[in-house]
Short mmCIF file of C-alpha atoms in Angstrom, two decimals:
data_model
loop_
_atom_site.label_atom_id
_atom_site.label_comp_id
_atom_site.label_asym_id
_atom_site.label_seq_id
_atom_site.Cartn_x
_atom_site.Cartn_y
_atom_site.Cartn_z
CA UNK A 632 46.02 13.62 -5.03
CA UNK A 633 47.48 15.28 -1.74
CA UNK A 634 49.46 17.27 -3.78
CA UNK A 635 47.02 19.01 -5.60
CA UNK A 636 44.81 19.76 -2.57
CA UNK A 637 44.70 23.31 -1.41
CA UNK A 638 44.06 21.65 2.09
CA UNK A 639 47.30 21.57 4.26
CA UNK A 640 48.16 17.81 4.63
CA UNK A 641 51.38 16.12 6.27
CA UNK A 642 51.40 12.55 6.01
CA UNK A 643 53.77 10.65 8.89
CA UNK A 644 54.36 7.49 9.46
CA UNK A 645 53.76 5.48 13.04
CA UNK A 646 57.20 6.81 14.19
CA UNK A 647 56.40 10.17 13.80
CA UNK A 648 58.65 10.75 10.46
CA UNK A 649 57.25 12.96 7.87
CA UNK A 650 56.41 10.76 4.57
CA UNK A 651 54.73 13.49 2.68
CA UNK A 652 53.93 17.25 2.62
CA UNK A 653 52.25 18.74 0.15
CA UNK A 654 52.33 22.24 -1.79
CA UNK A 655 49.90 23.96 0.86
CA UNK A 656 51.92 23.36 3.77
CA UNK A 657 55.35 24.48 2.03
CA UNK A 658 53.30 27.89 1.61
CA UNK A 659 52.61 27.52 5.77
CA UNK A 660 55.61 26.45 7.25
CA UNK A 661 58.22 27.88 5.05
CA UNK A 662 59.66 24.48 4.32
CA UNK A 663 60.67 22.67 0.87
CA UNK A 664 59.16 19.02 0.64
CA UNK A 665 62.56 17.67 0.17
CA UNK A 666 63.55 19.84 3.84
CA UNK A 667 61.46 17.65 5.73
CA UNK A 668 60.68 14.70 4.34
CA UNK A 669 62.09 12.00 6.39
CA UNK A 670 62.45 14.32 9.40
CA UNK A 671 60.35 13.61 12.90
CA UNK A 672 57.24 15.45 13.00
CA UNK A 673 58.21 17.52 15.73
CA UNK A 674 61.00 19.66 14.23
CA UNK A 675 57.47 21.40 12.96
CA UNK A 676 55.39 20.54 16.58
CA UNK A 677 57.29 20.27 19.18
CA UNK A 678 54.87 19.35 21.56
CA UNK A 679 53.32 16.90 19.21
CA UNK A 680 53.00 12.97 20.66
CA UNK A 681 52.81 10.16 18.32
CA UNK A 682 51.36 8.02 20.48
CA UNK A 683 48.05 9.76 21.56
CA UNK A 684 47.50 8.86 17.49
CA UNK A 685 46.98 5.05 18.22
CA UNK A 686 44.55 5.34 21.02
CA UNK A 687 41.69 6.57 18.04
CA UNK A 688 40.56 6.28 14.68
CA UNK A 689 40.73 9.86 14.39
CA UNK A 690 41.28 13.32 16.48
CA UNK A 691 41.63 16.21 16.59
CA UNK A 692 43.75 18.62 18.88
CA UNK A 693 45.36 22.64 19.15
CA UNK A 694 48.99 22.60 19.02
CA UNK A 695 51.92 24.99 18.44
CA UNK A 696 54.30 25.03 15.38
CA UNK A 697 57.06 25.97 14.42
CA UNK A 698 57.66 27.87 10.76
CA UNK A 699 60.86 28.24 9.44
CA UNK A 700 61.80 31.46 10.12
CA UNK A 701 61.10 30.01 13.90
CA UNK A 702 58.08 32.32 14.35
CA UNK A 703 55.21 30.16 16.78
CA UNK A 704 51.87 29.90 15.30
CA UNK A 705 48.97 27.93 16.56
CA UNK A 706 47.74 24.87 14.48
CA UNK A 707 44.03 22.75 14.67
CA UNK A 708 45.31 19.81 13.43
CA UNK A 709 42.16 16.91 12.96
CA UNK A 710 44.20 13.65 12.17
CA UNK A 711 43.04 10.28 10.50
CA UNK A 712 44.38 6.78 10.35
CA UNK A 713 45.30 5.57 6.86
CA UNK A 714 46.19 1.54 6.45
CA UNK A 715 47.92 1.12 3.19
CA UNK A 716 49.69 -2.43 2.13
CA UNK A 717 49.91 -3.17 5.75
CA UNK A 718 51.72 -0.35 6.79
CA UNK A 719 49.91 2.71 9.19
CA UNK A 720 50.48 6.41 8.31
CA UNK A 721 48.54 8.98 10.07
CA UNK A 722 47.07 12.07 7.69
CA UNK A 723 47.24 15.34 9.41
CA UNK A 724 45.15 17.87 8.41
CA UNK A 725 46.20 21.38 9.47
CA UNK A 726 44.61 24.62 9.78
CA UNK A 727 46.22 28.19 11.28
CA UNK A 728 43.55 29.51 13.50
CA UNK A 729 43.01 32.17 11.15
CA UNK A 730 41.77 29.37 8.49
CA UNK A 731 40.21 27.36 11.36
CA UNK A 732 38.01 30.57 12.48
CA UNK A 733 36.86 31.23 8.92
CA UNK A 734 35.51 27.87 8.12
CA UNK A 735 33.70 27.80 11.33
CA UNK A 736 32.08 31.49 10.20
CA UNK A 737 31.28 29.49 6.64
CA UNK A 738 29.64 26.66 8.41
CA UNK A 739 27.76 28.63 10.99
CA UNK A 740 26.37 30.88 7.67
CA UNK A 741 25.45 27.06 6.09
CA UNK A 742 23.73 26.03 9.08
CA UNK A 743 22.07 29.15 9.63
CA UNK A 744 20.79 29.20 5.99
CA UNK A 745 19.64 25.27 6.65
CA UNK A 746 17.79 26.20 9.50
CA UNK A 747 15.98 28.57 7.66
CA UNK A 748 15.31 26.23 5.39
CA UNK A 749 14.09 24.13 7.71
CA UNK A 750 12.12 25.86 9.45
CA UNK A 751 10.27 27.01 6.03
CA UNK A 752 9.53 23.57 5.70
CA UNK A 753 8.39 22.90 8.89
CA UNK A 754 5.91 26.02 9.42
CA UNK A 755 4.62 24.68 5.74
CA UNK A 756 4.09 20.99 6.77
CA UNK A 757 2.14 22.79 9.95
CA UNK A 758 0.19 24.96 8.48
CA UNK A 759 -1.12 22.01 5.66
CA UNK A 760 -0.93 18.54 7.49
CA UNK A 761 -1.60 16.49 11.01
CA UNK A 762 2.05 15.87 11.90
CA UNK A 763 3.36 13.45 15.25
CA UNK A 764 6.29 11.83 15.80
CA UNK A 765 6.57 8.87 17.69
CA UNK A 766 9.66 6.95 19.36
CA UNK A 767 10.55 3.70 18.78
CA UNK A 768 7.63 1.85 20.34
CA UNK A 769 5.19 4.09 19.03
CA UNK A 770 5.24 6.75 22.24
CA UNK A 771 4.28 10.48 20.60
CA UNK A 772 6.98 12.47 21.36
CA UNK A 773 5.64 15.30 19.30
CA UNK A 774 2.56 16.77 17.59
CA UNK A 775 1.75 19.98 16.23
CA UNK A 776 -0.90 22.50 16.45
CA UNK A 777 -3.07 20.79 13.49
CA UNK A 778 -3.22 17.14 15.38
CA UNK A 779 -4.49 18.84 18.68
CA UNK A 780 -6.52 20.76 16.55
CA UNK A 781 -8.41 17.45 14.74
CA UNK A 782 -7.83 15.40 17.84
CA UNK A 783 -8.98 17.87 20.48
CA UNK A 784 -6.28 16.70 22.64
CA UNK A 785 -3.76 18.91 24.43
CA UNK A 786 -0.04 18.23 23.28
CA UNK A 787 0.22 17.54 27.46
CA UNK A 788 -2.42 14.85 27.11
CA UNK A 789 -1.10 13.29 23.88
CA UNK A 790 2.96 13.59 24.49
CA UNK A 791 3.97 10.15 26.48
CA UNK A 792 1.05 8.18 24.69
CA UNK A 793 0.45 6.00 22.42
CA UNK A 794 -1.56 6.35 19.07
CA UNK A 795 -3.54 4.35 21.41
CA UNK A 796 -5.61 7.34 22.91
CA UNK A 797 -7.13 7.72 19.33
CA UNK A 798 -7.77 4.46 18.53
CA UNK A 799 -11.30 4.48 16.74
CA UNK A 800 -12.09 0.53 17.30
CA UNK A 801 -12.90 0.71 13.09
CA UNK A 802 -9.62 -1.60 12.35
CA UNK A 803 -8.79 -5.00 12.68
CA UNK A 804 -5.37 -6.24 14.64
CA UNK A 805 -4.13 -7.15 11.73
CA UNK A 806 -4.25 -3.67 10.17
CA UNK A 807 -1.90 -2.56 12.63
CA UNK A 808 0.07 -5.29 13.00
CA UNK A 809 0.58 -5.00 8.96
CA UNK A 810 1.42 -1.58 9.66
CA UNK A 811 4.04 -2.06 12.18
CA UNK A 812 5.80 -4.82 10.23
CA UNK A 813 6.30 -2.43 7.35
CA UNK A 814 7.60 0.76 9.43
CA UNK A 815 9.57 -1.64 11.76
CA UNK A 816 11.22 -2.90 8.32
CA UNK A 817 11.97 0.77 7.68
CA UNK A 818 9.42 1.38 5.22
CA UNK A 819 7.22 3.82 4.34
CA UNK A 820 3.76 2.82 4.87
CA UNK A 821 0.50 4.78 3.69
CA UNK A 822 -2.87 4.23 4.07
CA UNK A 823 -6.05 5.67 5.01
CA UNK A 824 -7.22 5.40 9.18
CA UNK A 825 -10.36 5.86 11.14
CA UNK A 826 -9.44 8.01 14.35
CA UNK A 827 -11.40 9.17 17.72
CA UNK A 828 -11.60 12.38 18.72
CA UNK A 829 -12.01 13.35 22.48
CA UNK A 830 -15.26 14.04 21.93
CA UNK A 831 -15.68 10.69 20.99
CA UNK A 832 -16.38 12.05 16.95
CA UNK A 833 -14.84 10.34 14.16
CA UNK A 834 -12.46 11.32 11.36
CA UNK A 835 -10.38 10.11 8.78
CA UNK A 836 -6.91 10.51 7.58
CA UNK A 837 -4.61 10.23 4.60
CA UNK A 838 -1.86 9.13 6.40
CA UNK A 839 2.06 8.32 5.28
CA UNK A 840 4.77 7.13 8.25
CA UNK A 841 7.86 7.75 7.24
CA UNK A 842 10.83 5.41 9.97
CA UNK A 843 14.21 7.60 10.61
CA UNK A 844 17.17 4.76 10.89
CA UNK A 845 20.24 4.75 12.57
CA UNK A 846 23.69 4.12 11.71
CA UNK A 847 22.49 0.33 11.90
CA UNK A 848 19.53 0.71 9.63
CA UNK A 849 17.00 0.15 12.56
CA UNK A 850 14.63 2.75 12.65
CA UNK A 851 14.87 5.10 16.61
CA UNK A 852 11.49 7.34 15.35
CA UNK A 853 8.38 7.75 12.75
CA UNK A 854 7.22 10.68 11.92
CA UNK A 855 3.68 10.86 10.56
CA UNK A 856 2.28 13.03 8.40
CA UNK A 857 -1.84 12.78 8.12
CA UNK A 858 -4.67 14.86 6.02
CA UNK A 859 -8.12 14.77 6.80
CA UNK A 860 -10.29 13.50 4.38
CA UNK A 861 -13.50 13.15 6.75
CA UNK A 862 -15.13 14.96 4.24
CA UNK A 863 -14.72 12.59 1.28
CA UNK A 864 -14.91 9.43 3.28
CA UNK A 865 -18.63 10.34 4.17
CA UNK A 866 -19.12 11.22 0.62
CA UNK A 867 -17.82 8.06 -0.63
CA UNK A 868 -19.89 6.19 2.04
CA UNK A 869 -22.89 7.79 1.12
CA UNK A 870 -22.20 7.03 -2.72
CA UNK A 871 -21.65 3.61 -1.48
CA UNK A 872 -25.45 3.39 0.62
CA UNK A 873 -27.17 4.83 -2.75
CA UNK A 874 -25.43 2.20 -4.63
CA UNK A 875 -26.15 -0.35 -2.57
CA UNK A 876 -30.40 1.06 -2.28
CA UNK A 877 -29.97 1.15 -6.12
CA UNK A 878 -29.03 -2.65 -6.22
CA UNK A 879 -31.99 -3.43 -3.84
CA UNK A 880 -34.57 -1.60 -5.87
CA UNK A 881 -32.78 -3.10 -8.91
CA UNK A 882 -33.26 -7.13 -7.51
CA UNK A 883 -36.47 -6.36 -6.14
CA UNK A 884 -37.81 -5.11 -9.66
CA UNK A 885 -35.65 -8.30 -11.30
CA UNK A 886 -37.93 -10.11 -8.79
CA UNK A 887 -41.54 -8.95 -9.69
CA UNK A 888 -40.48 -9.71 -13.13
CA UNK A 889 -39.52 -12.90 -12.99
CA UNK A 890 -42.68 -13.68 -11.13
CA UNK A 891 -44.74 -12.04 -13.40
CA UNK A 892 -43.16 -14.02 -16.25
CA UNK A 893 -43.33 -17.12 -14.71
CA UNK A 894 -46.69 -16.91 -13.06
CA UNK A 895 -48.37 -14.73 -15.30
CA UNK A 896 -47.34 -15.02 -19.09
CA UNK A 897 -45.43 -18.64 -18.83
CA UNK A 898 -48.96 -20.03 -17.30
CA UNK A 899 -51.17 -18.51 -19.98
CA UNK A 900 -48.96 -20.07 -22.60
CA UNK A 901 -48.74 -22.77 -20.88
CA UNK A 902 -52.45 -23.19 -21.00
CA UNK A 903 -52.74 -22.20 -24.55
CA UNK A 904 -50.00 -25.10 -25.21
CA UNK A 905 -52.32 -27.80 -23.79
CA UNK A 906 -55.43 -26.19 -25.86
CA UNK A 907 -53.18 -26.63 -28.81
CA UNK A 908 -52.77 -30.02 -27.99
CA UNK A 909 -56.41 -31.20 -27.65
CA UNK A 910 -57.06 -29.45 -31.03
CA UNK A 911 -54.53 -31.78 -32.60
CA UNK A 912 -56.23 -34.71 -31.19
CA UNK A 913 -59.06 -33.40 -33.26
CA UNK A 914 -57.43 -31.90 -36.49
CA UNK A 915 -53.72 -33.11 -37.75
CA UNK A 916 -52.99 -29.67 -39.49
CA UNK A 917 -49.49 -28.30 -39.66
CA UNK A 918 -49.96 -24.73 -39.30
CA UNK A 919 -51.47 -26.55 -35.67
CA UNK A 920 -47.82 -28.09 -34.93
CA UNK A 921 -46.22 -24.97 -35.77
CA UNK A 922 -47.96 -22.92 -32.97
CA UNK A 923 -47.16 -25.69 -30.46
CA UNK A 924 -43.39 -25.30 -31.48
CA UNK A 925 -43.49 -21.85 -31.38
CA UNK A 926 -45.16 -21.72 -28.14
CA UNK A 927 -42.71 -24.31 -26.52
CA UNK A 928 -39.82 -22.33 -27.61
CA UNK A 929 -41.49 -19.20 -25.95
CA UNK A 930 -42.10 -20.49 -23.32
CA UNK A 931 -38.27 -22.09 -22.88
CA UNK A 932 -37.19 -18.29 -23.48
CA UNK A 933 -39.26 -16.91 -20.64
CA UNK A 934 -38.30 -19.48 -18.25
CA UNK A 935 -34.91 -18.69 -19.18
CA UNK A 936 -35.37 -14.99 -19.04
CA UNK A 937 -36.94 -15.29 -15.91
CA UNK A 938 -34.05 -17.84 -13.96
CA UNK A 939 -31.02 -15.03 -15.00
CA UNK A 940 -33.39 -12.03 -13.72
CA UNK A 941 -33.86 -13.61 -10.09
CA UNK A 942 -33.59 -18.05 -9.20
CA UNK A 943 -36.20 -18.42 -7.19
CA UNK A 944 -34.14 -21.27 -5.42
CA UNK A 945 -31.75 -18.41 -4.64
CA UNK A 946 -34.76 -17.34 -1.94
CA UNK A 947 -36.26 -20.67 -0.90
CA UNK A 948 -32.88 -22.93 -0.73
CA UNK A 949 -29.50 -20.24 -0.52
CA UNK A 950 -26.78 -19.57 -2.49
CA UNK A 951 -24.96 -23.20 -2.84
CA UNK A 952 -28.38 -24.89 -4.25
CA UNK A 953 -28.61 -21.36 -6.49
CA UNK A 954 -24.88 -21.65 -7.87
CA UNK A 955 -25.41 -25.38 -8.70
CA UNK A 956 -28.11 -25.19 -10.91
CA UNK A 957 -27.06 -21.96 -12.42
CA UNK A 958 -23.97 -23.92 -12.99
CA UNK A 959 -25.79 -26.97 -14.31
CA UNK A 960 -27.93 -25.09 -16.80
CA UNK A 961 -25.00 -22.73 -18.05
CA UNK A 962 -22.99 -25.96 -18.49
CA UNK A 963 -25.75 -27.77 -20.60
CA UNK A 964 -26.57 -24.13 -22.73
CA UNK A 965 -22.73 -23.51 -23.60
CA UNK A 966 -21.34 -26.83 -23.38
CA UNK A 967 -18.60 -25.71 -20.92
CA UNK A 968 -17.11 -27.57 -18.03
CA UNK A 969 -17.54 -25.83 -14.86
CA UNK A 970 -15.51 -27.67 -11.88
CA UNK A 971 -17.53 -27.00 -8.84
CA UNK A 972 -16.31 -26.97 -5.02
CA UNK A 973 -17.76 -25.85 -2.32
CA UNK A 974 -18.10 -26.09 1.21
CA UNK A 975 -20.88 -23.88 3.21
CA UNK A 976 -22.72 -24.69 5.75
CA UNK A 977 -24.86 -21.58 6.41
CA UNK A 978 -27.05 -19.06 5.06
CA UNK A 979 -26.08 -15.65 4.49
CA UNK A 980 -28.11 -12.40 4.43
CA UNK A 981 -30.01 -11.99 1.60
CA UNK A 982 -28.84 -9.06 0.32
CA UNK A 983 -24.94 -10.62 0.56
CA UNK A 984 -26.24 -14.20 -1.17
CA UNK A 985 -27.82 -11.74 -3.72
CA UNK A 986 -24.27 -10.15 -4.55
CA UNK A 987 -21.87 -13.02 -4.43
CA UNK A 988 -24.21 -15.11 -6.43
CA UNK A 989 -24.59 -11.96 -9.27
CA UNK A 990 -20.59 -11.96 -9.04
CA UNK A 991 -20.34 -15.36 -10.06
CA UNK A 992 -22.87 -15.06 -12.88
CA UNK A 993 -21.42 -11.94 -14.28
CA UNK A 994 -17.80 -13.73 -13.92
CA UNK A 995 -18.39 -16.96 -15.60
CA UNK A 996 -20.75 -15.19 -18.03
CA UNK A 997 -17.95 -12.93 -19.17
CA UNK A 998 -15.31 -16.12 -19.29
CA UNK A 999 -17.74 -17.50 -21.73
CA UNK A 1000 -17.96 -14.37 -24.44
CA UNK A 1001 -14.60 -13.47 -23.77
CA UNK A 1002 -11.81 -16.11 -22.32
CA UNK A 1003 -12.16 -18.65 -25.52
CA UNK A 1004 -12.07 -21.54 -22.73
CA UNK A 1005 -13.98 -24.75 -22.78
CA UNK A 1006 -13.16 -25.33 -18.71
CA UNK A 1007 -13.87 -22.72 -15.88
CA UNK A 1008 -13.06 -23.15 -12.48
CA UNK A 1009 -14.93 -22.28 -9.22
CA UNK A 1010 -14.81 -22.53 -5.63
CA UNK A 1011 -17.05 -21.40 -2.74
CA UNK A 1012 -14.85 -21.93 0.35
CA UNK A 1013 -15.96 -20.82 3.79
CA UNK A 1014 -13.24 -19.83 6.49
CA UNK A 1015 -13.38 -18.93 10.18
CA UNK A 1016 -14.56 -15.27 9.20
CA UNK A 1017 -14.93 -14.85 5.69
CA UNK A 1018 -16.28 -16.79 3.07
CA UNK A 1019 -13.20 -17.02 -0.05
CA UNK A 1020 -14.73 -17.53 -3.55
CA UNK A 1021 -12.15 -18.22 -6.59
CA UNK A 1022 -13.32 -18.09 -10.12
CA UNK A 1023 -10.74 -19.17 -12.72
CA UNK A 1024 -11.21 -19.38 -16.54
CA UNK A 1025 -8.10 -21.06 -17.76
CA UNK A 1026 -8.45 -19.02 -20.78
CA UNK A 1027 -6.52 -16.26 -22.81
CA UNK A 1028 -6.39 -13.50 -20.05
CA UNK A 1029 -6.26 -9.67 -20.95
CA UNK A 1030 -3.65 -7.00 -19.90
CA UNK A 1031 -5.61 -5.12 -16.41
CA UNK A 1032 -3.40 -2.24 -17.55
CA UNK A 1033 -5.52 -1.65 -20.63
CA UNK A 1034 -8.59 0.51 -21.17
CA UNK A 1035 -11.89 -1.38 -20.82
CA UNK A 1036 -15.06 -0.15 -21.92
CA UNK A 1037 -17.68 -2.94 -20.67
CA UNK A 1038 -19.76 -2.46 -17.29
CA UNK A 1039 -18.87 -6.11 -16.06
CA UNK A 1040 -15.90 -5.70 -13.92
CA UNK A 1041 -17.73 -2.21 -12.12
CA UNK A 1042 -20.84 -3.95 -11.53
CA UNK A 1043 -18.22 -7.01 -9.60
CA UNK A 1044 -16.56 -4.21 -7.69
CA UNK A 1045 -19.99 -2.49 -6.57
CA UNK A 1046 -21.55 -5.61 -5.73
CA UNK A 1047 -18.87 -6.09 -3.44
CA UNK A 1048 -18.41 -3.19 -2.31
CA UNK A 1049 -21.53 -3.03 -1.27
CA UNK A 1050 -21.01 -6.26 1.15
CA UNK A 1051 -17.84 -4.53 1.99
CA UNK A 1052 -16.10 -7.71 0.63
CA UNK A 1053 -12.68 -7.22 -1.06
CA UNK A 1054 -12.37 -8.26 -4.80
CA UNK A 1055 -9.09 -8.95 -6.96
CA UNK A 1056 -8.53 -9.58 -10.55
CA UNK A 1057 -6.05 -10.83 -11.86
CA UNK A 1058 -5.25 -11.45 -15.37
CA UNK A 1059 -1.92 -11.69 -17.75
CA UNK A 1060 -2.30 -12.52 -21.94
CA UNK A 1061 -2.30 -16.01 -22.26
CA UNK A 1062 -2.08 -16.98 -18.70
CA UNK A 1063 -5.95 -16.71 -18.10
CA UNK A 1064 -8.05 -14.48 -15.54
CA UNK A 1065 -8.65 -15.36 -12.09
CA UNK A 1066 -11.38 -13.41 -9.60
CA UNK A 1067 -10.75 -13.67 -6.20
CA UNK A 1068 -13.53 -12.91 -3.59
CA UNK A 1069 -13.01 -12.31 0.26
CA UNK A 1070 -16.70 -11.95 1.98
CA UNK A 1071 -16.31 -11.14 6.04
CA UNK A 1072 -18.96 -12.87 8.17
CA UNK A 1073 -21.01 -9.83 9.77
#
């Protein structure tokens, strides 16, 4: 391959005697292959010293040389070790200074077109994003007009801190720590944060950290690049109050209805049932029994209507007493096997009993028309700071990457949402579909 290079190269071995010299340097030096081959290195530089080659991997040195018609030129010559079966040769690479000068011009015209480049890139990045970088152990070594900007910190005040001097209180310890096990890792992480102004005023960013490694793969800086998106945070927030107002209004109403069914309507048929009941004392007619069936069946609808709009246990006893008996009666009307465990000592607000308990009916309620099971699974579980409820249908699953066109699922998520409790489904064909519910403890 040497030989076909248009690179100079003169291969020697660790005595200094010439083993190869290819095409190139016959053009340089005047000399036929078969002239010098087997020669000492310095019937071409005299001045050259074998030695200095074992003190490095590689170097790289001026010299003199000698062409053949004994005219002096001055050589760069950049030399590398090369081990082959055991045996050292050292690969010199040689340049006149004519060659030498002209390849530095090429790369000072690359690096000055890079730069550019660069520097494109850079004013772009400023002018569109919140950019810092930070050493090692997180210590901002630079930001740029857009994070003072945001921040309302001088570059003096924020250069030699810590992230620290923004830090809004919003996230937990283990956000961060999460963060800085993935970026210490050296990977990317993303995510959205919560930051402090000086002012003490609040904002939000889009933000993706991006470690720079070293030769060892350990990462020396991050850089950070964040956008604001204060804007749709509050939007999203106040989306997220409506919703949650909507699902008050919408319990409340569920509320006065079931009252008004039970009290009012189931009472009144309820009384007509026992009038029904003295008039068959009296008459044995069986239009008479009809009406009483009729009426006992309406009345087993209503109570029924009345227990899925709002449990009144849910309000007088909490949401373990309210679970078990929806459990019980779902159980007895479907003929399913529900495996309940639990373990909850306290009451919760209302309006988060409300929501976990309208998760679980809306879960096992959609296991029934759509899992094929006959056994369902759940657990109400409470931790040191959140409560963890599992609901698992043992039945035919469904692929979460497919389009679904029910209301079920959304109405889990805003429910949660709402008690800023963190949902999961997960489902594969076959393998069955499991809910997974993390409430924090306010």
């Amino acid at each position: 391959m040497i030989q076909k290079d248009s690179q100079v190269y003169i291969i020697i071995n660790e005595q200094g005697t010439i083993e190869s010299f290819n095409l190139p340097a016959t053009d340089i030096f005047g000399f036929k292959q078969e002239e010098v081959k087997g020669k000492k290195v310095d019937m071409l530089f005299p001045n050259f010293n074998t030695q200095l080659l074992h003190q490095e991997d590689s170097s790289a040195f001026e010299t003199l040389g000698v062409l053949k018609d004994q005219s002096i030129t001055t050589f760069q010559v950049n030399c590398n070790r090369l081990l082959l079966l055991d045996q050292l040769y050292f690969v010199l690479h040689v340049e006149t200074a004519k060659e030498q000068k002209s390849s530095f011009n090429k790369m000072k015209a690359e690096l000055k077109a890079s730069l550019s480049e660069l520097m494109d890139f850079k004013f772009a990045l400023d002018e569109s994003s919140i950019v810092a970088i930070t050493d090692q152990k997180g210590i901002i070594t630079y930001v740029n007009e857009t994070f003072c900007k945001i921040s309302k910190y001088s570059s003096e005040e924020l250069i030699g801190k810590s992230h620290k001097i923004i830090n809004s209180g919003y996230h937990s310890p283990d956000f961060f720590r999460n963060l800085w096990r993935t970026i210490g890792n050296g990977k990317v992480w993303k995510g959205e944060i919560k930051n402090r102004a000086k002012d003490g005023t609040y904002y939000w960013v889009d933000t993706t950290i991006v470690p720079f490694l070293n030769g060892k793969g350990k990462p020396y800086q991050y850089l950070a690049i964040r956008n604001e998106i204060t804007g749709k945070k509050r939007a999203e927030e106040e989306l997220q109050r409506m919703m949650s107002k909507l699902i008050g209004i919408q319990e409340e109403e569920r509320k006065k209805i079931s009252r008004e069914l039970h009290d009012g309507i189931g009472q009144n048929l309820y009384s007509l049932l026992i009038m029904i009941n003295r008039l068959r004392t009296d008459s044995n007619h069986q239009f008479i029994e009809q009406m009483e069936t009729e009426i006992s069946n309406i009345i087993d609808e209503i109570r029924q209507i009345s227990w899925q709009l709002r449990p009144s246990i849910l309000d007088d006893l909490g949401l373990i007493p309210a679970i078990r008996s929806f459990v019980n009666k779902f159980n007895e009307h479907y003929g399913l096997k529900t495996n309940f465990t639990y373990k909850l000592q306290r009451r919760l607000d209302s309006e988060v009993e409300t929501s976990i308990y309208r998760i679980v009916q809306e879960a096992m309620t959609n296991a029934r028309k759509y899992a094929k099971t006959n056994e369902i699974s759940l657990s109400i579980i409470e931790g040191e700071n959140e409560l963890d409820i599992v609901i698992d249908d043992h039945g035919v699953g469904f692929d979460p990457k497919a389009k679904r066109n029910g209301v079920g699922l959304f109405s889990m998520e805003e429910r949660a949402r709402s008690i800023e409790a963190d949902l999961q489904v997960h489902s594969q064909i076959n393998e069955g579909t499991t809910i997974k519910v993390k409430v924090p403890f306010q």
